[in-house]
Amino acid sequence: MPPWKRVLRPLAALLLSAAAVTLPATAAHADTATHSGWNDYSCKPSTAHPRPVVLVHGTLGNSVDNWLGLAPYLEARGYCVFSLDYGRLPGVPVFFGLGPIDQSAAQLATFVDQVRSATGAAKVDLVGHSQGGMMPRYYLKFLGGADKVNALVGIAPDNHGATLSGLTNLLPYFPGAADLIKATTPGLADQIPDSAFLAKLNAGGDTVPGVHYTVIATRYDEVATPWRSQYLSGSDVRNVLLQDLCPLDLSEHLAIALTDRIAFHEVANALDPAHASATTCASALS
């Protein structure tokens, strides 16, 4: 077996494992979001929550499966909630976020404008998981998003790359492996630490003025590793470790966004800091 196949096999296994978590829900993908109440373009933001929330899925996620927990949670609290699919590769259904990330950011820009037009809101708030917490930073920094976004909340975002628990560190030892990933799944290649995309994204600072940033990380992340690399530096940044809020929380990279109501509570705090309440282990029941 060629050396590059040996290194790609565990990488593929990890990606397939991530996909398997969301697979049971994919049958409902086509219409669940609309029928459950989010992606309702007739929704008008309230005085209490004047900005629509745009949810940005992670790699191999989509606009429904990634948000079956968080979207209803926010909707029940009075938010107008929207989600999009981005980064689709030709011939690959359901599992998105694999295309070049700068192009995905352009898709996000178009979607935000659609939401603003439909709701009449001047700005939106963005909540993203994994790549979806990092990719919007390109939109904010290079595509005019800073004038249209109030806050970016990243749930386990790979802001400085994802080593997949160290797997990507092995790529230089297998000639051709990195080129293969770039050719077939450019969105994955862009997330490898020290990629040209990440170098451009993070040059000159992690943040842009006028946007409030929150990062919610878990110590048990196995994808956006090391977990401290998720944190941002800047004057308007709040970096949160889930286990500092609840030491009993064992959520890893997927669960923190899919099912963790402790993380959801902290998202709600970030969206409405004026009415924030302490996030604790008891928040799992809120």
mmCIF file of N, CA, C and O in Angstrom, residues 43-53 77-80 82 115-116 119-125 150 271-272 275:
data_model
loop_
_atom_site.group_PDB
_atom_site.id
_atom_site.type_symbol
_atom_site.label_atom_id
_atom_site.label_comp_id
_atom_site.label_asym_id
_atom_site.label_seq_id
_atom_site.Cartn_x
_atom_site.Cartn_y
_atom_site.Cartn_z
ATOM 1 N N CYS A 43 -40.400 35.368 9.323
ATOM 2 C CA CYS A 43 -40.084 35.722 10.712
ATOM 3 C C CYS A 43 -39.532 37.145 10.777
ATOM 4 O O CYS A 43 -38.638 37.516 10.003
ATOM 5 N N LYS A 44 -40.079 37.929 11.685
ATOM 6 C CA LYS A 44 -39.603 39.289 11.901
ATOM 7 C C LYS A 44 -38.981 39.391 13.289
ATOM 8 O O LYS A 44 -39.618 39.030 14.279
ATOM 9 N N PRO A 45 -37.750 39.834 13.388
ATOM 10 C CA PRO A 45 -37.082 39.925 14.695
ATOM 11 C C PRO A 45 -37.861 40.787 15.674
ATOM 12 O O PRO A 45 -38.475 41.790 15.302
ATOM 13 N N SER A 46 -37.841 40.370 16.923
ATOM 14 C CA SER A 46 -38.550 41.091 17.982
ATOM 15 C C SER A 46 -37.682 42.200 18.544
ATOM 16 O O SER A 46 -36.473 42.284 18.277
ATOM 17 N N THR A 47 -38.302 43.045 19.356
ATOM 18 C CA THR A 47 -37.537 44.084 20.049
ATOM 19 C C THR A 47 -36.511 43.461 20.994
ATOM 20 O O THR A 47 -35.387 43.957 21.126
ATOM 21 N N ALA A 48 -36.894 42.351 21.633
ATOM 22 C CA ALA A 48 -35.979 41.676 22.559
ATOM 23 C C ALA A 48 -34.802 41.051 21.834
ATOM 24 O O ALA A 48 -33.677 41.025 22.351
ATOM 25 N N HIS A 49 -35.055 40.532 20.626
ATOM 26 C CA HIS A 49 -33.994 39.873 19.846
ATOM 27 C C HIS A 49 -34.021 40.441 18.424
ATOM 28 O O HIS A 49 -34.552 39.817 17.505
ATOM 29 N N PRO A 50 -33.456 41.632 18.245
ATOM 30 C CA PRO A 50 -33.619 42.346 16.975
ATOM 31 C C PRO A 50 -32.788 41.830 15.813
ATOM 32 O O PRO A 50 -32.995 42.275 14.680
ATOM 33 N N ARG A 51 -31.867 40.906 16.086
ATOM 34 C CA ARG A 51 -31.005 40.412 15.011
ATOM 35 C C ARG A 51 -31.298 38.940 14.719
ATOM 36 O O ARG A 51 -31.316 38.115 15.643
ATOM 37 N N PRO A 52 -31.479 38.580 13.454
ATOM 38 C CA PRO A 52 -31.605 37.166 13.104
ATOM 39 C C PRO A 52 -30.301 36.435 13.419
ATOM 40 O O PRO A 52 -29.214 37.033 13.407
ATOM 41 N N VAL A 53 -30.430 35.153 13.699
ATOM 42 C CA VAL A 53 -29.259 34.310 13.947
ATOM 43 C C VAL A 53 -29.048 33.406 12.744
ATOM 44 O O VAL A 53 -29.965 32.679 12.335
ATOM 45 N N ARG A 77 -36.582 30.574 22.244
ATOM 46 C CA ARG A 77 -36.243 31.752 23.038
ATOM 47 C C ARG A 77 -36.503 33.039 22.270
ATOM 48 O O ARG A 77 -36.064 34.109 22.685
ATOM 49 N N GLY A 78 -37.208 32.933 21.164
ATOM 50 C CA GLY A 78 -37.687 34.116 20.466
ATOM 51 C C GLY A 78 -36.834 34.634 19.339
ATOM 52 O O GLY A 78 -37.085 35.741 18.839
ATOM 53 N N TYR A 79 -35.840 33.867 18.901
ATOM 54 C CA TYR A 79 -34.987 34.314 17.809
ATOM 55 C C TYR A 79 -35.534 33.879 16.452
ATOM 56 O O TYR A 79 -36.129 32.802 16.328
ATOM 57 N N CYS A 80 -35.305 34.700 15.446
ATOM 58 C CA CYS A 80 -35.468 34.277 14.060
ATOM 59 C C CYS A 80 -34.179 33.564 13.674
ATOM 60 O O CYS A 80 -33.089 34.154 13.736
ATOM 61 N N PHE A 82 -31.888 31.061 11.041
ATOM 62 C CA PHE A 82 -31.694 30.649 9.663
ATOM 63 C C PHE A 82 -30.415 29.810 9.559
ATOM 64 O O PHE A 82 -29.494 29.963 10.361
ATOM 65 N N VAL A 115 -31.031 37.045 4.190
ATOM 66 C CA VAL A 115 -31.690 37.088 5.497
ATOM 67 C C VAL A 115 -31.975 38.521 5.901
ATOM 68 O O VAL A 115 -33.074 38.852 6.393
ATOM 69 N N ARG A 116 -31.017 39.396 5.708
ATOM 70 C CA ARG A 116 -31.219 40.799 6.056
ATOM 71 C C ARG A 116 -32.348 41.405 5.228
ATOM 72 O O ARG A 116 -33.170 42.174 5.744
ATOM 73 N N THR A 119 -35.795 39.944 6.509
ATOM 74 C CA THR A 119 -36.197 40.300 7.876
ATOM 75 C C THR A 119 -36.191 41.797 8.127
ATOM 76 O O THR A 119 -36.780 42.260 9.116
ATOM 77 N N GLY A 120 -35.508 42.549 7.284
ATOM 78 C CA GLY A 120 -35.382 43.982 7.503
ATOM 79 C C GLY A 120 -34.341 44.354 8.534
ATOM 80 O O GLY A 120 -34.226 45.527 8.915
ATOM 81 N N ALA A 121 -33.556 43.389 8.986
ATOM 82 C CA ALA A 121 -32.543 43.649 10.008
ATOM 83 C C ALA A 121 -31.283 44.240 9.383
ATOM 84 O O ALA A 121 -30.856 43.823 8.308
ATOM 85 N N ALA A 122 -30.696 45.195 10.067
ATOM 86 C CA ALA A 122 -29.459 45.796 9.574
ATOM 87 C C ALA A 122 -28.281 44.848 9.737
ATOM 88 O O ALA A 122 -27.377 44.818 8.900
ATOM 89 N N LYS A 123 -28.299 44.064 10.829
ATOM 90 C CA LYS A 123 -27.202 43.147 11.100
ATOM 91 C C LYS A 123 -27.743 41.800 11.558
ATOM 92 O O LYS A 123 -28.886 41.689 12.011
ATOM 93 N N VAL A 124 -26.901 40.788 11.435
ATOM 94 C CA VAL A 124 -27.223 39.457 11.931
ATOM 95 C C VAL A 124 -26.177 39.061 12.963
ATOM 96 O O VAL A 124 -25.134 39.701 13.101
ATOM 97 N N ASP A 125 -26.465 37.990 13.686
ATOM 98 C CA ASP A 125 -25.468 37.319 14.513
ATOM 99 C C ASP A 125 -25.171 35.975 13.871
ATOM 100 O O ASP A 125 -26.079 35.301 13.357
ATOM 101 N N ASN A 150 -23.112 41.583 13.861
ATOM 102 C CA ASN A 150 -22.888 42.087 15.218
ATOM 103 C C ASN A 150 -21.961 41.188 16.008
ATOM 104 O O ASN A 150 -21.049 41.665 16.684
ATOM 105 N N LEU A 271 -25.277 35.797 22.545
ATOM 106 C CA LEU A 271 -26.193 36.518 21.658
ATOM 107 C C LEU A 271 -26.913 37.657 22.379
ATOM 108 O O LEU A 271 -27.315 38.637 21.754
ATOM 109 N N ASP A 272 -27.089 37.528 23.686
ATOM 110 C CA ASP A 272 -27.816 38.538 24.462
ATOM 111 C C ASP A 272 -27.094 38.786 25.785
ATOM 112 O O ASP A 272 -27.587 38.446 26.859
ATOM 113 N N HIS A 275 -28.640 40.166 29.095
ATOM 114 C CA HIS A 275 -29.515 39.325 29.912
ATOM 115 C C HIS A 275 -28.880 37.965 30.187
ATOM 116 O O HIS A 275 -29.581 36.983 30.412
#
